[in-house]
């Protein structure tokens, strides 16, 4: 029996989704469900394949494939289609099932079983070998990542109360437990490699930390029905065990440092801890044997150390409280493979694991276009006509306050010594963001991302031009015999997309330049204040003059009135910020997909040849956008409210200035506080600009990469087609030379003749892209996949797949740039980590664990 814990699978029963999904398609999409009979059959087969599971890689692959389909079809169907999904609680012994009409619940339970599968694969590994340890380490990290993804991403979208075994508290236990066992594997590999005792001590200490964290959550009253005493006792014993190991290994290090008294003190602590571990009940024999082995080693070393100290060293034994705490070396982290976190972009006919997405044709292309137009208009209203106006109002408010020397004048009078709380929070915020250096670093990041995006566009156009030149060279060589479609006729959409993206990037560059100039102006005007704010609290407090004993007072009633008005300003700006976030959330959830489908179906009811244009949906757009008219009126109301409030502040401030008695020192403190507050507001504005620019370029990079991938597919298809044509043309010419009396056979059409570029889309981040899919209410749908095979082709110089992408992650860890080949997050990454961590093996100074 393993000395590690594996999570059991959640049980389920067979069911068919065909009837419910057929009914939904008939009523909501006005399509005949028979069109999707193959999709229904495959989906039901995938569901049946995950009912009976065994700890094996093939079973894991079945779970991953079904989970990926659930992610994709959740963008096609509502969360409730009338299907009851039955799942039992983990570890339940009865036949009771918890059933919900909730597709996200199904996905949550499948994700749970994926994580459980990783845990079982980890415990089943032979950890007596280095390779087995590496695989187990990877599996447990994958289990932790899957449980964390379930807890942080899927459960919040569930819309129902989760069962106790997939509650946030339970999943937190599982995450910590899997990290503990991954860390234990790493510790065991370190011991096997005989690395230094000090490092092994830190590794063991972190193992104990993870087990303690898991135990703390598992023993909560809400978890009492889920985790048996054998589990909690196991966690307790493991925590005691590895705290003892940590102390024991630290004592071994003490020998080399001639700290003989400390060695004995740590061995005594280790002995007490291991004895406590042995006192736990219901422990597995393997865990008991581990503890006994450690106890034996500790006892042997403690007897030797005490004898040597009594005879030779005579060092005092320090008290436990005086010992320096042992550091921690955390080598485990939750690892999530893209097949779980974002499987849809990986689903295509070339991906043997996930396969092609089902029901991919369910939403008409016209709906994608219309949804993109509506989203663009909606976001323009929210960003410019509401958010932009709010920002403008807030900027005017701060400018007027600065002109009145507020709140600096009040702060200087009310607090003559030290720094006001608001300024302290400003200092901490700037310090956390990296200060002035952070602004310059962000500016450089934006510049780098912009250059990288420009390079991707250049690569796209150069490749398209190369293919066109090669095609033209063949036309010149074979004249009329080279009769396949011209490159220009097939790449119109690619070129148009690239042109629009180039325009978008040029506009972004101009915006980046504006922000750069704003930063230079900021440093010219407020540079000294920002440098001071970036230096921390102590430096600012030394720089701001104190006015203790200086005359300065005012009418208390006027001061109170002014303070109340300033508090109203703060509340107004905070409420405005909250309201804008609420409006953005409403806009993200604004889904007109069903209405678009309904209109499309009506327009094409009599003839499918009718070309659907966004203009057909104009009336719907106007009607739906009316829901934002109330927020536009809110901007006007905010304007009037702010004007009234600022007028009251100006009048009250006049009375405050007239009644105030102060001297030059007080004025200096007022000016210093006001300058620092103004510099902070300017800093926040520039920081927001740089964050927005960084996010834009990162999002835009993804769009360009998708276009580049589409061009790659086109390039490969044309290369293969050119080979076919070249073979046919040369064979035909040879036949003519042999027998000129026979007529020449016509060149057969290429199987790739239908391959063409995808339809054009509107430029800019957020625009619909046919390789991404429709986005209703902020949830991306599945991407249509290419049907062009890459297998068996020679590398193409313009798009060399063997060349690493500038955005790909190290160690072949797959991110969003991965094209779906191979498996990310697997054991192969662990080997590289170990090689780095344990490249220099150190001999152990004592035997035992």
XYZ file of C-alpha atoms in Angstrom, residues 503-809:
307
model
C -3.833 50.281 -39.635
C -4.863 49.227 -36.143
C -1.242 48.778 -35.115
C -0.302 52.173 -36.542
C -3.123 53.792 -34.563
C -1.879 52.010 -31.449
C 1.637 53.281 -32.081
C 0.372 56.837 -32.186
C -1.436 56.258 -28.907
C 1.736 54.763 -27.414
C 3.663 57.851 -28.505
C 1.099 60.122 -26.852
C 1.445 58.224 -23.586
C 5.249 58.348 -23.870
C 5.090 62.129 -24.283
C 2.723 62.320 -21.312
C 5.270 60.405 -19.235
C 8.064 62.777 -20.258
C 5.889 65.775 -19.388
C 4.968 64.153 -16.091
C 8.619 63.622 -15.173
C 9.453 67.201 -16.124
C 6.709 68.670 -13.940
C 6.244 66.117 -11.175
C 9.420 64.056 -11.378
C 10.824 65.087 -7.994
C 7.534 64.425 -6.225
C 7.176 61.015 -7.891
C 10.748 60.043 -7.022
C 10.000 60.959 -3.441
C 6.758 58.960 -3.377
C 8.614 55.990 -4.870
C 11.224 56.042 -2.088
C 8.857 54.860 0.664
C 7.167 56.229 3.772
C 10.271 57.155 5.746
C 11.775 59.341 3.013
C 8.495 61.140 2.386
C 7.978 61.834 6.080
C 11.465 63.306 6.331
C 10.855 65.507 3.279
C 7.476 66.922 4.343
C 7.972 69.760 6.891
C 6.281 69.457 10.299
C 4.478 72.402 11.844
C 4.394 71.482 15.531
C 4.003 74.659 17.527
C 3.406 76.817 14.485
C 0.298 79.035 14.721
C -2.444 77.800 12.480
C -6.112 77.407 13.203
C -9.517 78.028 11.741
C -13.183 78.028 12.667
C -13.920 74.385 13.702
C -17.402 74.533 12.199
C -16.035 75.605 8.811
C -13.371 72.884 8.977
C -16.040 70.268 9.686
C -18.168 71.494 6.791
C -15.204 71.387 4.409
C -14.235 67.899 5.574
C -17.784 66.672 4.960
C -17.764 68.109 1.453
C -14.412 66.482 0.669
C -15.766 63.186 1.970
C -18.701 63.584 -0.415
C -16.212 64.028 -3.262
C -14.438 60.798 -2.335
C -17.721 58.905 -2.075
C -18.903 60.318 -5.403
C -15.750 59.174 -7.222
C -15.830 55.735 -5.579
C -19.515 55.296 -6.442
C -18.752 56.368 -10.013
C -16.010 53.746 -10.276
C -18.303 51.016 -8.904
C -21.092 52.052 -11.258
C -18.754 51.865 -14.256
C -17.666 48.350 -13.269
C -21.325 47.353 -13.021
C -22.021 48.792 -16.474
C -19.050 46.872 -17.922
C -20.298 43.662 -16.335
C -23.767 44.202 -17.791
C -22.218 44.882 -21.200
C -20.142 41.681 -21.001
C -23.283 39.672 -20.262
C -25.294 41.399 -22.979
C -26.036 38.495 -25.323
C -28.208 39.068 -28.418
C -27.185 35.761 -30.007
C -30.613 34.061 -29.965
C -32.257 37.169 -31.454
C -29.633 37.289 -34.208
C -30.197 33.628 -35.036
C -33.947 34.141 -35.148
C -33.682 37.053 -37.580
C -31.171 35.182 -39.748
C -33.426 32.166 -40.010
C -36.387 34.339 -41.009
C -34.355 36.077 -43.702
C -33.127 32.793 -45.196
C -36.362 30.835 -44.758
C -37.280 31.042 -48.437
C -33.837 31.173 -49.965
C -30.430 30.282 -48.550
C -28.817 32.342 -51.311
C -29.732 35.622 -49.622
C -26.569 37.381 -48.513
C -26.867 38.415 -44.883
C -25.335 41.791 -44.046
C -25.018 43.597 -40.697
C -27.512 46.134 -42.077
C -30.235 43.495 -41.762
C -29.859 43.707 -37.985
C -29.794 47.494 -37.702
C -33.270 47.711 -36.146
C -32.311 45.096 -33.562
C -29.088 46.956 -32.781
C -30.938 50.220 -32.233
C -33.473 48.552 -29.987
C -30.897 46.672 -27.913
C -28.582 49.672 -27.519
C -31.412 51.653 -25.951
C -30.687 49.825 -22.701
C -27.589 52.037 -22.367
C -29.520 55.307 -22.704
C -30.129 55.329 -18.962
C -26.393 55.212 -18.314
C -25.846 58.103 -20.715
C -28.368 60.117 -18.683
C -26.452 59.100 -15.569
C -23.392 60.878 -16.970
C -25.401 64.103 -17.247
C -26.700 63.673 -13.716
C -23.155 63.086 -12.456
C -22.027 66.253 -14.213
C -24.709 68.347 -12.534
C -24.047 66.767 -9.121
C -20.320 67.418 -9.384
C -20.830 71.035 -10.430
C -23.091 71.675 -7.422
C -20.650 69.964 -5.079
C -17.633 71.857 -6.377
C -19.524 75.151 -6.086
C -20.261 74.363 -2.418
C -16.601 73.444 -1.826
C -15.409 76.708 -3.372
C -17.713 78.784 -1.153
C -16.777 76.877 1.997
C -13.084 77.059 1.110
C -13.329 80.853 0.851
C -14.633 80.983 4.407
C -11.930 78.541 5.496
C -9.147 80.649 3.950
C -10.561 83.847 5.453
C -10.748 82.409 8.979
C -7.428 80.575 8.891
C -4.348 81.837 10.684
C -1.086 80.349 9.525
C 2.540 81.147 8.774
C 5.112 80.347 6.112
C 5.923 76.933 7.608
C 2.263 75.903 7.477
C 2.088 77.021 3.854
C 5.166 74.951 3.057
C 3.583 71.838 4.569
C 0.320 72.527 2.681
C 2.183 72.900 -0.597
C 4.219 69.737 -0.049
C 1.182 67.614 0.755
C -0.778 69.028 -2.152
C 2.059 68.444 -4.623
C 2.429 64.836 -3.499
C -1.304 64.211 -3.835
C -1.370 65.800 -7.307
C 1.679 63.803 -8.414
C -0.043 60.604 -7.307
C -3.150 61.371 -9.374
C -1.001 62.050 -12.440
C 0.934 58.837 -11.813
C -2.277 56.810 -11.657
C -3.430 58.209 -14.976
C -0.170 57.321 -16.757
C -0.092 53.898 -15.099
C -3.612 53.143 -16.347
C -2.553 54.185 -19.860
C 0.428 51.821 -19.848
C -1.619 48.921 -18.468
C -4.227 49.461 -21.160
C -1.519 49.600 -23.827
C 0.135 46.420 -22.571
C -3.171 44.557 -22.525
C -4.036 45.803 -26.008
C -0.772 44.599 -27.527
C -1.021 41.201 -25.805
C -4.582 40.717 -27.044
C -3.662 41.957 -30.502
C -0.745 39.533 -30.590
C -3.191 36.622 -30.225
C -5.226 37.899 -33.185
C -2.108 38.236 -35.330
C -0.872 34.791 -34.346
C -4.199 33.277 -35.393
C -3.962 35.049 -38.757
C -0.397 33.792 -39.147
C -1.549 30.238 -38.382
C -4.281 30.516 -41.019
C -1.678 31.718 -43.501
C 0.522 28.758 -42.565
C -2.290 26.385 -43.447
C -2.817 28.159 -46.753
C 0.926 28.077 -47.465
C 1.200 24.358 -46.807
C -1.881 23.607 -48.893
C -0.504 25.561 -51.840
C 2.851 23.817 -51.519
C 1.208 20.414 -51.666
C -1.001 21.550 -54.528
C 2.044 22.822 -56.401
C 3.689 19.406 -56.053
C 0.590 17.744 -57.519
C 0.447 20.199 -60.426
C 4.154 19.913 -61.110
C 3.927 16.116 -61.249
C 0.876 16.185 -63.534
C 2.279 18.835 -65.863
C 5.664 17.156 -66.248
C 4.044 13.744 -66.853
C 1.767 15.293 -69.457
C 4.682 16.973 -71.205
C 6.625 13.679 -71.281
C 3.645 11.902 -72.829
C 3.432 14.592 -75.520
C 7.071 14.109 -76.373
C 6.584 10.324 -76.722
C 3.432 10.496 -78.804
C 2.596 13.881 -80.200
C -0.324 12.471 -82.200
C -2.358 11.785 -79.062
C -4.286 14.661 -77.495
C -3.070 15.981 -74.176
C -5.107 14.956 -71.160
C -6.450 17.870 -69.195
C -4.743 18.592 -65.852
C -6.934 17.292 -63.066
C -8.152 19.734 -60.464
C -6.233 19.710 -57.196
C -7.870 18.465 -54.006
C -6.750 21.750 -52.468
C -8.496 23.914 -55.042
C -11.274 24.636 -52.574
C -8.834 25.919 -50.005
C -9.174 29.627 -49.652
C -8.493 32.324 -47.145
C -11.052 32.909 -44.410
C -13.523 35.766 -44.849
C -12.319 39.210 -43.798
C -13.090 40.620 -40.404
C -13.086 44.071 -38.932
C -9.708 45.103 -37.583
C -8.784 45.753 -34.037
C -8.820 43.892 -30.748
C -12.246 42.575 -29.887
C -13.296 42.160 -33.513
C -14.798 38.849 -34.575
C -12.324 36.463 -36.149
C -13.466 33.318 -37.993
C -10.662 31.342 -36.361
C -11.967 32.278 -32.911
C -15.725 31.945 -33.200
C -18.661 33.992 -32.063
C -18.580 35.717 -28.706
C -21.951 36.044 -27.039
C -21.999 37.741 -23.680
C -18.230 37.578 -23.320
C -17.911 33.788 -23.719
C -15.818 32.757 -26.749
C -17.239 30.009 -28.816
C -15.204 27.311 -30.456
C -12.944 28.088 -33.336
C -13.647 26.578 -36.743
C -10.785 24.294 -37.645
C -8.779 23.944 -40.793
C -9.228 20.900 -42.988
C -5.773 21.011 -44.528
C -3.428 18.239 -43.436
C 0.131 19.146 -42.432
C 1.366 15.584 -42.340
C 4.020 14.443 -44.740
C 4.987 17.886 -45.993
C 8.448 19.341 -46.204
C 9.291 22.383 -44.031
C 8.451 25.707 -45.604
C 11.035 28.431 -45.204
C 8.507 31.212 -44.723
C 6.753 29.425 -41.861
C 9.200 27.009 -40.324
C 7.393 24.944 -37.656
C 10.698 23.888 -36.174
C 11.563 27.472 -35.323
C 10.383 28.387 -31.790
C 7.877 31.193 -31.483
C 9.078 34.325 -29.647
C 6.065 33.944 -27.370
C 6.287 30.227 -26.617
C 7.000 29.229 -23.042
